[in-house]
mmCIF file of C-alpha atoms in Angstrom:
data_model
loop_
_atom_site.group_PDB
_atom_site.id
_atom_site.type_symbol
_atom_site.label_atom_id
_atom_site.label_comp_id
_atom_site.label_asym_id
_atom_site.label_seq_id
_atom_site.Cartn_x
_atom_site.Cartn_y
_atom_site.Cartn_z
ATOM 1 C CA ALA A 10 80.699 175.682 145.655
ATOM 2 C CA ALA A 11 82.750 175.428 142.593
ATOM 3 C CA ASP A 12 86.079 173.591 142.665
ATOM 4 C CA THR A 13 88.808 176.133 142.141
ATOM 5 C CA GLY A 14 91.499 173.575 141.222
ATOM 6 C CA PRO A 15 94.642 171.768 142.845
ATOM 7 C CA ASP A 16 95.982 174.765 144.716
ATOM 8 C CA SER A 17 92.939 174.602 146.912
ATOM 9 C CA TRP A 18 92.590 170.909 147.394
ATOM 10 C CA GLU A 19 93.112 169.408 150.965
ATOM 11 C CA LEU A 20 93.717 166.021 152.410
ATOM 12 C CA ALA A 21 90.359 164.046 151.998
ATOM 13 C CA TRP A 22 91.715 160.536 152.689
ATOM 14 C CA SER A 23 94.738 158.534 153.404
ATOM 15 C CA ASP A 24 96.076 155.280 154.465
ATOM 16 C CA GLU A 25 99.632 155.707 156.351
ATOM 17 C CA PHE A 26 99.981 152.207 156.893
ATOM 18 C CA ASP A 27 100.940 152.467 160.398
ATOM 19 C CA GLY A 28 100.871 149.648 162.637
ATOM 20 C CA ALA A 29 102.464 146.628 164.386
ATOM 21 C CA ALA A 30 104.636 144.570 161.923
ATOM 22 C CA GLY A 31 102.567 141.405 160.786
ATOM 23 C CA GLU A 32 99.128 143.472 160.739
ATOM 24 C CA ARG A 33 96.750 143.195 157.954
ATOM 25 C CA ALA A 34 95.966 146.365 155.844
ATOM 26 C CA ASN A 35 93.122 148.591 157.532
ATOM 27 C CA PRO A 36 89.885 146.529 156.792
ATOM 28 C CA GLU A 37 88.063 149.855 156.704
ATOM 29 C CA ASN A 38 89.986 150.599 153.515
ATOM 30 C CA TRP A 39 91.108 147.301 151.866
ATOM 31 C CA THR A 40 89.862 143.938 150.823
ATOM 32 C CA TYR A 41 92.166 141.154 149.950
ATOM 33 C CA GLU A 42 91.179 139.840 146.497
ATOM 34 C CA THR A 43 92.219 136.357 145.922
ATOM 35 C CA GLY A 44 92.637 133.870 142.851
ATOM 36 C CA GLY A 45 94.769 132.650 140.279
ATOM 37 C CA TRP A 46 93.009 132.820 137.026
ATOM 38 C CA GLY A 47 95.669 135.090 135.293
ATOM 39 C CA TRP A 48 93.433 138.356 135.770
ATOM 40 C CA GLY A 49 93.139 138.897 132.049
ATOM 41 C CA ASN A 50 96.836 138.856 131.528
ATOM 42 C CA ASP A 51 98.246 135.314 131.717
ATOM 43 C CA GLU A 52 99.640 136.305 135.033
ATOM 44 C CA LEU A 53 101.279 133.490 136.852
ATOM 45 C CA GLN A 54 100.762 134.445 140.550
ATOM 46 C CA TYR A 55 97.807 133.400 143.110
ATOM 47 C CA TYR A 56 96.601 136.208 144.826
ATOM 48 C CA THR A 57 96.088 135.154 148.531
ATOM 49 C CA ASP A 58 94.676 136.861 151.759
ATOM 50 C CA SER A 59 97.587 135.778 153.867
ATOM 51 C CA THR A 60 99.731 138.248 155.818
ATOM 52 C CA ASP A 61 102.772 136.323 154.285
ATOM 53 C CA ASN A 62 101.958 138.309 151.140
ATOM 54 C CA ALA A 63 100.609 141.329 152.252
ATOM 55 C CA ALA A 64 101.004 143.248 155.725
ATOM 56 C CA LEU A 65 102.268 146.122 157.565
ATOM 57 C CA ASP A 66 105.990 146.042 158.291
ATOM 58 C CA GLY A 67 106.022 148.067 161.471
ATOM 59 C CA ASP A 68 107.893 151.028 160.007
ATOM 60 C CA GLY A 69 104.831 152.632 158.334
ATOM 61 C CA ASN A 70 104.754 150.652 155.183
ATOM 62 C CA LEU A 71 102.586 148.164 153.171
ATOM 63 C CA THR A 72 104.643 145.338 152.141
ATOM 64 C CA ILE A 73 103.304 143.152 149.288
ATOM 65 C CA THR A 74 105.468 140.173 149.016
ATOM 66 C CA VAL A 75 105.933 137.646 145.945
ATOM 67 C CA GLU A 76 106.779 134.308 147.178
ATOM 68 C CA GLU A 77 107.950 131.232 145.094
ATOM 69 C CA ILE A 78 106.142 128.067 146.090
ATOM 70 C CA ASP A 79 106.528 124.286 145.106
ATOM 71 C CA PRO A 80 103.684 123.310 142.645
ATOM 72 C CA ALA A 81 104.234 119.800 143.638
ATOM 73 C CA THR A 82 103.077 120.499 147.211
ATOM 74 C CA THR A 83 100.628 123.317 146.880
ATOM 75 C CA GLU A 84 96.771 122.996 146.681
ATOM 76 C CA LEU A 85 96.547 126.334 145.020
ATOM 77 C CA GLN A 86 95.531 126.094 141.372
ATOM 78 C CA CYS A 87 95.983 128.399 138.795
ATOM 79 C CA TRP A 88 94.999 128.714 135.264
ATOM 80 C CA TYR A 89 98.021 126.864 133.976
ATOM 81 C CA GLY A 90 98.039 124.124 136.864
ATOM 82 C CA PRO A 91 99.399 123.999 140.355
ATOM 83 C CA CYS A 92 100.519 127.466 141.205
ATOM 84 C CA GLU A 93 104.309 128.579 141.350
ATOM 85 C CA TYR A 94 103.937 131.944 142.996
ATOM 86 C CA THR A 95 101.707 133.689 145.636
ATOM 87 C CA SER A 96 101.280 137.562 146.051
ATOM 88 C CA ALA A 97 98.588 139.896 147.021
ATOM 89 C CA ARG A 98 96.148 142.395 145.338
ATOM 90 C CA LEU A 99 94.405 144.705 147.533
ATOM 91 C CA ILE A 100 91.206 146.806 146.662
ATOM 92 C CA THR A 101 89.184 149.418 148.246
ATOM 93 C CA GLU A 102 85.821 148.489 146.270
ATOM 94 C CA ASN A 103 82.782 149.059 148.230
ATOM 95 C CA LYS A 104 84.876 150.781 151.088
ATOM 96 C CA GLN A 105 86.505 153.963 149.542
ATOM 97 C CA GLU A 106 86.030 155.533 146.315
ATOM 98 C CA PHE A 107 86.851 159.030 144.837
ATOM 99 C CA GLU A 108 85.771 161.308 141.978
ATOM 100 C CA TYR A 109 88.536 163.704 140.845
ATOM 101 C CA GLY A 110 91.649 164.894 143.025
ATOM 102 C CA ARG A 111 95.244 164.382 143.435
ATOM 103 C CA MET A 112 96.190 160.587 144.245
ATOM 104 C CA GLU A 113 99.589 160.486 145.699
ATOM 105 C CA THR A 114 101.678 157.544 146.553
ATOM 106 C CA ARG A 115 105.326 156.947 147.756
ATOM 107 C CA VAL A 116 106.845 153.531 146.935
ATOM 108 C CA LYS A 117 109.818 151.445 146.560
ATOM 109 C CA VAL A 118 109.383 148.880 143.690
ATOM 110 C CA PRO A 119 110.738 145.264 143.603
ATOM 111 C CA GLN A 120 113.253 144.155 140.994
ATOM 112 C CA GLY A 121 113.903 141.496 138.371
ATOM 113 C CA SER A 122 112.528 140.630 134.719
ATOM 114 C CA GLY A 123 108.999 139.319 135.141
ATOM 115 C CA ILE A 124 107.919 141.354 138.270
ATOM 116 C CA TRP A 125 105.018 143.857 137.745
ATOM 117 C CA PRO A 126 103.758 146.128 140.717
ATOM 118 C CA ALA A 127 101.172 148.906 140.377
ATOM 119 C CA VAL A 128 99.103 151.406 142.116
ATOM 120 C CA TRP A 129 95.952 151.997 140.159
ATOM 121 C CA THR A 130 92.344 152.604 140.078
ATOM 122 C CA LEU A 131 89.179 151.213 138.450
ATOM 123 C CA GLY A 132 85.676 152.743 137.870
ATOM 124 C CA ASN A 133 83.317 151.796 140.572
ATOM 125 C CA ASP A 134 80.901 150.447 137.975
ATOM 126 C CA PHE A 135 83.244 147.797 137.143
ATOM 127 C CA ARG A 136 80.817 144.827 138.191
ATOM 128 C CA ASP A 137 77.990 146.463 135.916
ATOM 129 C CA VAL A 138 79.805 147.529 132.680
ATOM 130 C CA GLY A 139 83.095 145.515 132.593
ATOM 131 C CA TRP A 140 86.570 146.440 131.713
ATOM 132 C CA PRO A 141 87.705 148.681 129.937
ATOM 133 C CA GLN A 142 84.365 150.441 129.813
ATOM 134 C CA THR A 143 84.531 151.144 133.401
ATOM 135 C CA GLY A 144 87.934 153.067 132.897
ATOM 136 C CA GLU A 145 91.413 152.599 134.421
ATOM 137 C CA ILE A 146 93.977 155.231 135.781
ATOM 138 C CA ASP A 147 97.201 153.718 136.406
ATOM 139 C CA ILE A 148 98.975 155.950 138.884
ATOM 140 C CA MET A 149 102.223 153.923 139.171
ATOM 141 C CA GLU A 150 103.109 150.772 136.797
ATOM 142 C CA PHE A 151 106.461 149.311 136.676
ATOM 143 C CA VAL A 152 107.776 146.105 134.966
ATOM 144 C CA GLY A 153 111.226 144.685 135.989
ATOM 145 C CA ARG A 154 112.162 143.873 132.427
ATOM 146 C CA LEU A 155 112.361 147.712 131.707
ATOM 147 C CA PRO A 156 114.210 148.808 134.884
ATOM 148 C CA ASN A 157 114.729 152.527 134.374
ATOM 149 C CA GLU A 158 111.152 153.329 133.198
ATOM 150 C CA ILE A 159 107.771 153.821 135.006
ATOM 151 C CA PHE A 160 104.307 154.155 133.046
ATOM 152 C CA GLY A 161 101.265 156.324 133.824
ATOM 153 C CA THR A 162 98.341 155.246 131.705
ATOM 154 C CA ILE A 163 94.593 155.125 130.952
ATOM 155 C CA HIS A 164 92.458 152.315 129.854
ATOM 156 C CA GLY A 165 88.950 152.740 128.129
ATOM 157 C CA PRO A 166 86.859 151.347 125.539
ATOM 158 C CA GLY A 167 88.755 151.348 122.207
ATOM 159 C CA TYR A 168 92.246 152.369 124.150
ATOM 160 C CA SER A 169 92.937 149.241 126.554
ATOM 161 C CA GLY A 170 95.677 146.963 126.877
ATOM 162 C CA GLY A 171 98.445 147.323 124.205
ATOM 163 C CA GLN A 172 96.349 150.201 122.791
ATOM 164 C CA SER A 173 96.117 152.163 125.896
ATOM 165 C CA PHE A 174 97.147 155.711 126.027
ATOM 166 C CA GLY A 175 100.142 156.421 128.473
ATOM 167 C CA GLY A 176 103.096 158.081 129.136
ATOM 168 C CA ILE A 177 106.873 156.890 130.076
ATOM 169 C CA TYR A 178 109.440 158.442 132.498
ATOM 170 C CA ASP A 179 112.991 157.105 132.179
ATOM 171 C CA PHE A 180 115.004 157.876 135.356
ATOM 172 C CA GLY A 181 118.325 156.952 133.588
ATOM 173 C CA ALA A 182 118.868 154.566 136.566
ATOM 174 C CA PRO A 183 117.027 151.724 138.075
ATOM 175 C CA VAL A 184 113.608 152.612 139.572
ATOM 176 C CA TYR A 185 114.033 150.083 142.571
ATOM 177 C CA ASP A 186 117.345 152.050 143.685
ATOM 178 C CA GLU A 187 115.166 154.613 145.412
ATOM 179 C CA TRP A 188 111.974 155.437 146.836
ATOM 180 C CA HIS A 189 109.687 157.664 144.282
ATOM 181 C CA THR A 190 106.470 159.611 144.810
ATOM 182 C CA PHE A 191 103.847 159.327 142.286
ATOM 183 C CA GLU A 192 100.856 161.682 141.573
ATOM 184 C CA VAL A 193 97.950 162.053 139.505
ATOM 185 C CA GLU A 194 95.960 165.239 139.200
ATOM 186 C CA TRP A 195 92.418 164.354 137.942
ATOM 187 C CA THR A 196 89.945 166.983 136.986
ATOM 188 C CA PRO A 197 86.887 166.957 134.711
ATOM 189 C CA GLU A 198 88.351 165.991 131.306
ATOM 190 C CA ARG A 199 92.015 166.030 132.200
ATOM 191 C CA ILE A 200 94.522 163.793 134.003
ATOM 192 C CA ASP A 201 98.057 164.817 134.689
ATOM 193 C CA TRP A 202 100.805 162.533 136.076
ATOM 194 C CA TYR A 203 103.933 163.327 138.060
ATOM 195 C CA VAL A 204 106.925 161.491 139.655
ATOM 196 C CA ASP A 205 108.869 163.104 142.115
ATOM 197 C CA GLY A 206 107.161 166.460 141.250
ATOM 198 C CA ILE A 207 108.091 166.088 137.320
ATOM 199 C CA GLN A 208 105.003 166.125 135.098
ATOM 200 C CA TYR A 209 105.515 163.510 132.385
ATOM 201 C CA HIS A 210 102.192 162.865 130.898
ATOM 202 C CA THR A 211 98.788 164.411 130.205
ATOM 203 C CA ALA A 212 95.462 162.897 128.966
ATOM 204 C CA SER A 213 92.205 164.590 127.787
ATOM 205 C CA PRO A 214 89.141 163.554 125.621
ATOM 206 C CA GLU A 215 90.785 164.959 122.444
ATOM 207 C CA ASP A 216 93.817 162.619 122.940
ATOM 208 C CA ILE A 217 91.668 159.221 122.655
ATOM 209 C CA ALA A 218 88.953 160.697 120.566
ATOM 210 C CA PRO A 219 86.718 159.484 118.834
ATOM 211 C CA ASN A 220 86.670 156.943 121.574
ATOM 212 C CA GLU A 221 84.571 157.620 124.595
ATOM 213 C CA TRP A 222 86.091 159.364 127.892
ATOM 214 C CA VAL A 223 85.000 157.383 130.925
ATOM 215 C CA PHE A 224 86.711 159.272 133.821
ATOM 216 C CA ASP A 225 83.940 161.392 135.053
ATOM 217 C CA HIS A 226 82.749 159.172 137.788
ATOM 218 C CA PRO A 227 84.017 157.503 140.995
ATOM 219 C CA PHE A 228 86.983 155.355 141.080
ATOM 220 C CA THR A 229 88.335 152.768 143.594
ATOM 221 C CA LEU A 230 91.916 152.198 144.541
ATOM 222 C CA LEU A 231 93.879 148.976 143.969
ATOM 223 C CA THR A 232 97.707 147.836 144.656
ATOM 224 C CA ASN A 233 99.325 144.510 143.610
ATOM 225 C CA VAL A 234 102.325 142.878 142.445
ATOM 226 C CA ALA A 235 101.838 140.580 139.504
ATOM 227 C CA VAL A 236 104.402 137.867 137.978
ATOM 228 C CA GLY A 237 104.737 137.475 134.190
ATOM 229 C CA GLY A 238 101.792 138.180 132.124
ATOM 230 C CA ASN A 239 101.282 140.120 129.011
ATOM 231 C CA PHE A 240 102.998 143.163 130.176
ATOM 232 C CA GLY A 241 105.077 141.791 132.837
ATOM 233 C CA GLY A 242 106.753 139.556 130.532
ATOM 234 C CA GLN A 243 109.004 136.550 130.627
ATOM 235 C CA LEU A 244 110.659 135.705 133.935
ATOM 236 C CA GLY A 245 114.508 136.255 133.853
ATOM 237 C CA ASP A 246 117.522 134.784 135.532
ATOM 238 C CA ASP A 247 117.846 138.210 137.256
ATOM 239 C CA LEU A 248 114.489 137.734 139.142
ATOM 240 C CA GLU A 249 115.036 136.276 142.670
ATOM 241 C CA PHE A 250 112.177 135.500 145.318
ATOM 242 C CA PRO A 251 110.972 136.855 147.572
ATOM 243 C CA GLN A 252 110.359 140.378 146.036
ATOM 244 C CA SER A 253 108.431 142.937 147.865
ATOM 245 C CA LEU A 254 106.433 146.220 146.869
ATOM 246 C CA LEU A 255 106.732 148.776 149.687
ATOM 247 C CA VAL A 256 104.117 151.426 149.883
ATOM 248 C CA ASP A 257 104.700 154.221 152.331
ATOM 249 C CA TYR A 258 101.327 155.875 151.974
ATOM 250 C CA ILE A 259 98.445 156.539 149.642
ATOM 251 C CA ARG A 260 96.748 159.786 149.875
ATOM 252 C CA VAL A 261 93.674 161.530 148.076
ATOM 253 C CA TYR A 262 93.585 165.470 148.054
ATOM 254 C CA GLN A 263 90.306 166.998 146.985
ATOM 255 C CA ALA A 264 88.302 170.282 146.979
ATOM 256 C CA PRO A 265 87.156 171.111 150.447
ATOM 257 C CA ASP A 266 83.720 169.775 151.125
ATOM 258 C CA THR A 267 81.345 172.567 150.712
ATOM 259 C CA ALA A 268 78.204 170.698 149.837
ATOM 260 C CA GLU A 269 74.968 172.210 151.357
ATOM 261 C CA ARG A 270 73.431 170.083 154.123
ATOM 262 C CA PHE A 271 69.582 169.444 154.385
ATOM 263 C CA THR A 272 67.952 167.400 156.933
ATOM 264 C CA ALA A 273 64.691 165.611 157.782
ATOM 265 C CA ASP A 274 63.427 163.846 160.770
ATOM 266 C CA VAL A 275 61.178 160.688 160.679
ATOM 267 C CA THR A 276 59.660 158.819 163.403
ATOM 268 C CA VAL A 277 59.223 155.065 162.914
ATOM 269 C CA ARG A 278 56.863 153.016 165.049
ATOM 270 C CA GLY A 279 56.227 149.251 165.449
ATOM 271 C CA LYS A 280 58.503 146.329 164.840
ATOM 272 C CA GLY A 281 59.680 144.332 161.996
ATOM 273 C CA TRP A 282 60.717 145.275 158.301
ATOM 274 C CA GLN A 283 59.105 148.704 157.069
ATOM 275 C CA LYS A 284 59.719 150.863 153.985
ATOM 276 C CA ILE A 285 60.142 154.277 154.960
ATOM 277 C CA THR A 286 59.656 157.126 152.315
ATOM 278 C CA VAL A 287 61.045 160.645 152.920
ATOM 279 C CA PRO A 288 59.663 163.143 150.262
ATOM 280 C CA PHE A 289 62.106 165.907 149.271
ATOM 281 C CA ASP A 290 59.821 168.585 150.327
ATOM 282 C CA GLU A 291 60.398 167.517 154.028
ATOM 283 C CA PHE A 292 64.011 168.500 153.778
ATOM 284 C CA ASP A 293 65.051 171.706 155.564
ATOM 285 C CA ARG A 294 68.343 173.331 155.322
ATOM 286 C CA ALA A 295 70.650 172.251 158.212
ATOM 287 C CA ARG A 296 71.625 174.995 160.827
ATOM 288 C CA GLN A 297 75.234 174.106 160.697
ATOM 289 C CA GLN A 298 76.876 174.226 157.273
ATOM 290 C CA PRO A 299 80.425 173.824 156.053
ATOM 291 C CA ALA A 300 82.500 176.965 155.174
ATOM 292 C CA GLY A 301 81.733 178.135 151.557
ATOM 293 C CA ALA A 302 78.271 176.026 151.211
ATOM 294 C CA PRO A 303 75.900 177.883 148.898
ATOM 295 C CA ASN A 304 72.552 178.987 149.997
ATOM 296 C CA ASP A 305 70.381 178.283 147.022
ATOM 297 C CA GLY A 306 67.685 175.644 148.259
ATOM 298 C CA LEU A 307 67.485 172.165 147.461
ATOM 299 C CA THR A 308 68.246 172.049 143.884
ATOM 300 C CA LEU A 309 68.656 168.346 143.450
ATOM 301 C CA SER A 310 71.294 168.693 140.923
ATOM 302 C CA ASP A 311 73.758 166.556 142.455
ATOM 303 C CA VAL A 312 73.883 164.240 145.679
ATOM 304 C CA GLN A 313 77.343 164.232 147.085
ATOM 305 C CA GLY A 314 76.291 161.709 150.027
ATOM 306 C CA TYR A 315 73.997 161.015 152.985
ATOM 307 C CA SER A 316 74.043 160.128 156.600
ATOM 308 C CA LEU A 317 71.577 158.574 158.888
ATOM 309 C CA GLY A 318 71.303 158.961 162.572
ATOM 310 C CA LEU A 319 69.225 157.208 165.248
ATOM 311 C CA ARG A 320 68.007 158.675 168.404
ATOM 312 C CA GLY A 321 66.547 156.361 171.247
ATOM 313 C CA SER A 322 67.726 153.513 173.163
ATOM 314 C CA THR A 323 67.272 150.729 170.432
ATOM 315 C CA SER A 324 68.786 149.439 167.134
ATOM 316 C CA VAL A 325 67.980 149.269 163.916
ATOM 317 C CA GLN A 326 68.828 147.244 160.737
ATOM 318 C CA ILE A 327 68.838 148.937 157.298
ATOM 319 C CA ASP A 328 68.554 146.741 154.131
ATOM 320 C CA ARG A 329 69.002 149.617 151.490
ATOM 321 C CA VAL A 330 68.735 153.335 150.670
ATOM 322 C CA THR A 331 67.423 154.489 147.419
ATOM 323 C CA VAL A 332 67.160 157.810 145.965
ATOM 324 C CA GLU A 333 64.353 158.310 143.234
#
């Protein structure tokens, strides 16, 4: 059924970061991405998979901590030589992805010139088309050298990096003094940014024309704390380590799932690898349907997802599933 807009959206996914102090972020949602190659911005940190740099704090928060390390004793190598800082970058790639909805997070940012925390998104085709063609939506971005301001931005082909299309909200006081709630409402051909319930930025295809709008496909989530870099800037005397970003939650609200369900049964005999083909004309409308599901036949205009069930007292390995 048609999406009637943000007023009808309901919670579709969240990570509340509940758990014991020192636990890793939920592996069903997050991968710890690692490396010290500068991440396209000449950043100074090495992202590790250690709970010293990213772990639950036991109070319902994810803590991403930047540590200063001794380059004379570390084995970690960064693009400039032995690394001087460690941090963490968590991604939902290949685990959770979303197309449209309200993405919301409550955070408390670190402080000091040169610190650069963010909660943001990348297109799920990043590995195929690269950045910025994949698209980037920054839900929350903060740099310590501008202590009163936060940023909401999109990056795409022809409007990325220093030429991105973004908005700024000035609190008139240091952002790091309080917890703040950041939201992005994302619908076809429109993105709106809010902080603490205040709308401060909007983007649409007209705003970046004649460049391409690349935000009508699924995106994955990321959160990290960078050090220095092209946007983070020079490290200042006010930057003391360790510094931590606290993330209370990340939630995604979307239209209710009203996709019409169709099912087909397949009997597989024998052992070993087999290619199983199920023609579309073998699918029948399922008896159980979500509220509001249409009843207009298997139109094949859009596939929202699939599930596989196994009956019997055996196990099966599945190498790939394709739709042709």
